Amino acid sequence: MKNLEKGLSLAIEAIMDELENTYGRDRAKEIVYKAGYNLGMKKGEKLKDKAHTPENAVNILLDSIFSFYETSVAEVIKREKGVEIAIRVKKCAFRRVLEDLGCTTPGVICRFMMGFIEGALNTMTGMKTKHRVYTSSISNMCVGSISLSKK
């Protein structure tokens, strides 16, 4: 499996470099986000019948991507028009790639997971979704939040 991960790391590195060199960093981030969002919408269609609440939808989605994106919910904050869920990302395949390359996080490739999560949850709940990632230097972990609000 280690050789497979190394091969995927090299492919991702080459694709990210080409996107940034061809389109610039901001446009590369948009492209990667859109690719993730579209894939997330497909995943959300498959999972939406299981989601009964926004919190339930987040847990179902995060459980479904556990093999490459291990998270734990730190806090759930209910608001009048929605909910915000603070999460810790303990294991992320993309973070490993970035660290192997000596890059800082979050990087352009992180926009893929942000788009994926937003696309899936938007489809699953019909709510406006925003996923933010904040880098933490504690134990090589990223922290972030997922906000879901009524449209």
PDB file of C-alpha atoms in Angstrom, residues 63-139:
ATOM      1  CA  ASP A  63     -18.246   8.155   8.330  1.00  0.00           C
ATOM      2  CA  SER A  64     -18.450   7.409   4.592  1.00  0.00           C
ATOM      3  CA  ILE A  65     -15.046   9.007   3.900  1.00  0.00           C
ATOM      4  CA  PHE A  66     -13.343   7.659   7.031  1.00  0.00           C
ATOM      5  CA  SER A  67     -10.712   5.691   5.095  1.00  0.00           C
ATOM      6  CA  PHE A  68      -8.907   8.838   3.945  1.00  0.00           C
ATOM      7  CA  TYR A  69     -10.323  11.636   6.090  1.00  0.00           C
ATOM      8  CA  GLU A  70     -10.556  10.678   9.770  1.00  0.00           C
ATOM      9  CA  THR A  71     -12.453  13.247  11.793  1.00  0.00           C
ATOM     10  CA  SER A  72     -14.064  13.755  15.143  1.00  0.00           C
ATOM     11  CA  VAL A  73     -16.746  16.237  16.069  1.00  0.00           C
ATOM     12  CA  ALA A  74     -15.470  18.697  18.665  1.00  0.00           C
ATOM     13  CA  GLU A  75     -18.610  20.760  19.182  1.00  0.00           C
ATOM     14  CA  VAL A  76     -22.110  21.283  17.795  1.00  0.00           C
ATOM     15  CA  ILE A  77     -23.494  24.816  17.999  1.00  0.00           C
ATOM     16  CA  LYS A  78     -27.167  25.142  17.171  1.00  0.00           C
ATOM     17  CA  ARG A  79     -28.257  28.488  15.792  1.00  0.00           C
ATOM     18  CA  GLU A  80     -31.644  29.921  14.921  1.00  0.00           C
ATOM     19  CA  LYS A  81     -31.151  29.379  11.183  1.00  0.00           C
ATOM     20  CA  GLY A  82     -28.885  26.335  11.227  1.00  0.00           C
ATOM     21  CA  VAL A  83     -26.005  24.589  12.913  1.00  0.00           C
ATOM     22  CA  GLU A  84     -22.211  24.861  13.050  1.00  0.00           C
ATOM     23  CA  ILE A  85     -20.163  21.765  13.724  1.00  0.00           C
ATOM     24  CA  ALA A  86     -16.538  22.107  14.793  1.00  0.00           C
ATOM     25  CA  ILE A  87     -14.407  19.198  13.579  1.00  0.00           C
ATOM     26  CA  ARG A  88     -10.875  17.895  14.038  1.00  0.00           C
ATOM     27  CA  VAL A  89      -9.213  16.187  11.087  1.00  0.00           C
ATOM     28  CA  LYS A  90      -6.736  13.664  12.459  1.00  0.00           C
ATOM     29  CA  LYS A  91      -5.913  11.744   9.310  1.00  0.00           C
ATOM     30  CA  CYS A  92      -6.105  13.265   5.859  1.00  0.00           C
ATOM     31  CA  ALA A  93      -4.626  11.708   2.732  1.00  0.00           C
ATOM     32  CA  PHE A  94      -4.153  15.171   1.232  1.00  0.00           C
ATOM     33  CA  ARG A  95      -2.312  16.482   4.284  1.00  0.00           C
ATOM     34  CA  ARG A  96       0.111  13.536   4.044  1.00  0.00           C
ATOM     35  CA  VAL A  97       0.771  14.425   0.390  1.00  0.00           C
ATOM     36  CA  LEU A  98       1.398  18.074   1.287  1.00  0.00           C
ATOM     37  CA  GLU A  99       3.699  17.142   4.165  1.00  0.00           C
ATOM     38  CA  ASP A 100       5.646  14.730   1.923  1.00  0.00           C
ATOM     39  CA  LEU A 101       6.162  17.608  -0.490  1.00  0.00           C
ATOM     40  CA  GLY A 102       7.196  20.009   2.282  1.00  0.00           C
ATOM     41  CA  CYS A 103       4.163  22.241   1.647  1.00  0.00           C
ATOM     42  CA  THR A 104       2.096  24.089   4.210  1.00  0.00           C
ATOM     43  CA  THR A 105      -1.548  23.364   4.843  1.00  0.00           C
ATOM     44  CA  PRO A 106      -4.165  24.124   3.850  1.00  0.00           C
ATOM     45  CA  GLY A 107      -3.027  23.898   0.231  1.00  0.00           C
ATOM     46  CA  VAL A 108      -4.763  24.002  -3.146  1.00  0.00           C
ATOM     47  CA  ILE A 109      -5.643  20.297  -2.898  1.00  0.00           C
ATOM     48  CA  CYS A 110      -7.528  20.955   0.375  1.00  0.00           C
ATOM     49  CA  ARG A 111     -10.124  22.778  -1.721  1.00  0.00           C
ATOM     50  CA  PHE A 112     -11.134  19.384  -3.142  1.00  0.00           C
ATOM     51  CA  MET A 113     -12.359  18.108   0.244  1.00  0.00           C
ATOM     52  CA  MET A 114     -13.976  21.442   1.034  1.00  0.00           C
ATOM     53  CA  GLY A 115     -15.916  21.264  -2.220  1.00  0.00           C
ATOM     54  CA  PHE A 116     -16.723  17.593  -1.711  1.00  0.00           C
ATOM     55  CA  ILE A 117     -18.156  18.146   1.765  1.00  0.00           C
ATOM     56  CA  GLU A 118     -20.124  21.229   0.705  1.00  0.00           C
ATOM     57  CA  GLY A 119     -21.551  19.514  -2.388  1.00  0.00           C
ATOM     58  CA  ALA A 120     -22.529  16.368  -0.503  1.00  0.00           C
ATOM     59  CA  LEU A 121     -24.127  18.140   2.455  1.00  0.00           C
ATOM     60  CA  ASN A 122     -25.929  20.643   0.253  1.00  0.00           C
ATOM     61  CA  THR A 123     -27.452  17.736  -1.672  1.00  0.00           C
ATOM     62  CA  MET A 124     -28.210  15.715   1.450  1.00  0.00           C
ATOM     63  CA  THR A 125     -29.860  18.529   3.427  1.00  0.00           C
ATOM     64  CA  GLY A 126     -30.943  21.173   0.923  1.00  0.00           C
ATOM     65  CA  MET A 127     -29.162  23.680   3.174  1.00  0.00           C
ATOM     66  CA  LYS A 128     -26.454  26.208   2.379  1.00  0.00           C
ATOM     67  CA  THR A 129     -23.170  24.616   3.455  1.00  0.00           C
ATOM     68  CA  LYS A 130     -19.781  26.161   4.213  1.00  0.00           C
ATOM     69  CA  HIS A 131     -16.740  24.100   5.219  1.00  0.00           C
ATOM     70  CA  ARG A 132     -13.762  26.019   6.595  1.00  0.00           C
ATOM     71  CA  VAL A 133     -10.374  24.538   7.391  1.00  0.00           C
ATOM     72  CA  TYR A 134      -7.991  26.076   9.885  1.00  0.00           C
ATOM     73  CA  THR A 135      -4.520  24.655  10.313  1.00  0.00           C
ATOM     74  CA  SER A 136      -3.443  23.549  13.751  1.00  0.00           C
ATOM     75  CA  SER A 137       0.119  22.877  14.757  1.00  0.00           C
ATOM     76  CA  ILE A 138      -1.087  20.603  17.542  1.00  0.00           C
ATOM     77  CA  SER A 139      -0.334  16.963  16.717  1.00  0.00           C
TER      78      SER A 139
END
